[in-house]
Amino acid sequence: RRQRQMCIRDRDWIALIALVAGGVNCGLIAAVNLDVFARVLPSATAARVAYGLVGLAALHCVVLLFRLGAEND
């Protein structure tokens, strides 16, 4: 029986990295009240854009989970 190789594309990796960065940022906000995005980015608008991109990355990762689940069947 031949095994199929799971294909994770570059945009999947980018979405996963963005999701991890957003998760770490949320954890830091909860633990020590430190918002790294707001501190590093030059304006509140830039921070809001970063939060929006993390949200889009989360939606992409949901689709990725279903795609990887379908490849395992």
PDB file of C-alpha atoms in Angstrom:
ATOM      1  CA  ARG A   1       0.000   0.000   0.000  1.00  0.00           C
ATOM      2  CA  ARG A   2       1.468   3.301  -1.086  1.00  0.00           C
ATOM      3  CA  GLN A   3       1.434   6.199   1.367  1.00  0.00           C
ATOM      4  CA  ARG A   4       0.526   9.643   0.139  1.00  0.00           C
ATOM      5  CA  GLN A   5       2.692  12.523   1.224  1.00  0.00           C
ATOM      6  CA  MET A   6       0.928  15.433   2.894  1.00  0.00           C
ATOM      7  CA  CYS A   7       1.495  18.675   1.044  1.00  0.00           C
ATOM      8  CA  ILE A   8       1.917  21.790   3.163  1.00  0.00           C
ATOM      9  CA  ARG A   9       2.361  24.822   0.949  1.00  0.00           C
ATOM     10  CA  ASP A  10       4.328  27.985   1.662  1.00  0.00           C
ATOM     11  CA  ARG A  11       1.177  29.964   2.464  1.00  0.00           C
ATOM     12  CA  ASP A  12       0.194  27.255   4.961  1.00  0.00           C
ATOM     13  CA  TRP A  13       3.510  27.721   6.765  1.00  0.00           C
ATOM     14  CA  ILE A  14       3.055  31.494   6.749  1.00  0.00           C
ATOM     15  CA  ALA A  15      -0.428  31.121   8.222  1.00  0.00           C
ATOM     16  CA  LEU A  16       0.839  28.732  10.898  1.00  0.00           C
ATOM     17  CA  ILE A  17       3.669  31.097  11.859  1.00  0.00           C
ATOM     18  CA  ALA A  18       1.255  34.053  12.019  1.00  0.00           C
ATOM     19  CA  LEU A  19      -1.121  32.014  14.166  1.00  0.00           C
ATOM     20  CA  VAL A  20       1.650  31.050  16.584  1.00  0.00           C
ATOM     21  CA  ALA A  21       2.860  34.675  16.771  1.00  0.00           C
ATOM     22  CA  GLY A  22      -0.686  35.834  17.522  1.00  0.00           C
ATOM     23  CA  GLY A  23      -1.151  33.129  20.120  1.00  0.00           C
ATOM     24  CA  VAL A  24       2.091  34.015  21.883  1.00  0.00           C
ATOM     25  CA  ASN A  25       1.082  37.686  21.809  1.00  0.00           C
ATOM     26  CA  CYS A  26      -2.304  36.868  23.363  1.00  0.00           C
ATOM     27  CA  GLY A  27      -0.600  34.759  26.016  1.00  0.00           C
ATOM     28  CA  LEU A  28       1.763  37.608  26.876  1.00  0.00           C
ATOM     29  CA  ILE A  29      -1.158  40.022  27.119  1.00  0.00           C
ATOM     30  CA  ALA A  30      -2.934  37.680  29.531  1.00  0.00           C
ATOM     31  CA  ALA A  31       0.128  36.767  31.590  1.00  0.00           C
ATOM     32  CA  VAL A  32       2.074  40.002  31.929  1.00  0.00           C
ATOM     33  CA  ASN A  33      -0.041  42.659  30.176  1.00  0.00           C
ATOM     34  CA  LEU A  34       2.525  42.990  27.369  1.00  0.00           C
ATOM     35  CA  ASP A  35       1.197  43.573  23.851  1.00  0.00           C
ATOM     36  CA  VAL A  36       4.203  42.923  21.620  1.00  0.00           C
ATOM     37  CA  PHE A  37       2.352  43.867  18.424  1.00  0.00           C
ATOM     38  CA  ALA A  38       1.391  47.273  19.798  1.00  0.00           C
ATOM     39  CA  ARG A  39       4.885  47.843  21.153  1.00  0.00           C
ATOM     40  CA  VAL A  40       6.765  46.839  17.986  1.00  0.00           C
ATOM     41  CA  LEU A  41       4.473  48.258  15.313  1.00  0.00           C
ATOM     42  CA  PRO A  42       4.576  52.017  14.697  1.00  0.00           C
ATOM     43  CA  SER A  43       0.871  52.830  14.978  1.00  0.00           C
ATOM     44  CA  ALA A  44      -2.413  51.535  16.311  1.00  0.00           C
ATOM     45  CA  THR A  45      -3.588  51.016  12.738  1.00  0.00           C
ATOM     46  CA  ALA A  46      -0.600  48.784  11.995  1.00  0.00           C
ATOM     47  CA  ALA A  47      -1.342  46.738  15.116  1.00  0.00           C
ATOM     48  CA  ARG A  48      -4.976  46.362  14.057  1.00  0.00           C
ATOM     49  CA  VAL A  49      -3.839  45.175  10.620  1.00  0.00           C
ATOM     50  CA  ALA A  50      -1.552  42.619  12.307  1.00  0.00           C
ATOM     51  CA  TYR A  51      -4.447  41.376  14.457  1.00  0.00           C
ATOM     52  CA  GLY A  52      -6.602  41.116  11.326  1.00  0.00           C
ATOM     53  CA  LEU A  53      -3.921  39.106   9.542  1.00  0.00           C
ATOM     54  CA  VAL A  54      -3.691  36.746  12.508  1.00  0.00           C
ATOM     55  CA  GLY A  55      -7.468  36.281  12.301  1.00  0.00           C
ATOM     56  CA  LEU A  56      -7.253  35.503   8.585  1.00  0.00           C
ATOM     57  CA  ALA A  57      -4.414  33.089   9.296  1.00  0.00           C
ATOM     58  CA  ALA A  58      -6.608  31.319  11.850  1.00  0.00           C
ATOM     59  CA  LEU A  59      -9.361  30.890   9.247  1.00  0.00           C
ATOM     60  CA  HIS A  60      -6.811  29.560   6.770  1.00  0.00           C
ATOM     61  CA  CYS A  61      -5.570  27.060   9.373  1.00  0.00           C
ATOM     62  CA  VAL A  62      -9.124  25.776   9.893  1.00  0.00           C
ATOM     63  CA  VAL A  63      -9.302  25.057   6.156  1.00  0.00           C
ATOM     64  CA  LEU A  64      -5.830  23.505   6.352  1.00  0.00           C
ATOM     65  CA  LEU A  65      -6.973  21.142   9.101  1.00  0.00           C
ATOM     66  CA  PHE A  66      -9.882  19.929   6.983  1.00  0.00           C
ATOM     67  CA  ARG A  67      -7.621  19.550   3.939  1.00  0.00           C
ATOM     68  CA  LEU A  68      -5.061  17.512   5.874  1.00  0.00           C
ATOM     69  CA  GLY A  69      -7.842  15.424   7.403  1.00  0.00           C
ATOM     70  CA  ALA A  70      -9.240  14.662   3.958  1.00  0.00           C
ATOM     71  CA  GLU A  71      -5.785  13.645   2.704  1.00  0.00           C
ATOM     72  CA  ASN A  72      -5.505  11.080   5.518  1.00  0.00           C
ATOM     73  CA  ASP A  73      -8.741   9.343   4.485  1.00  0.00           C
TER      74      ASP A  73
END
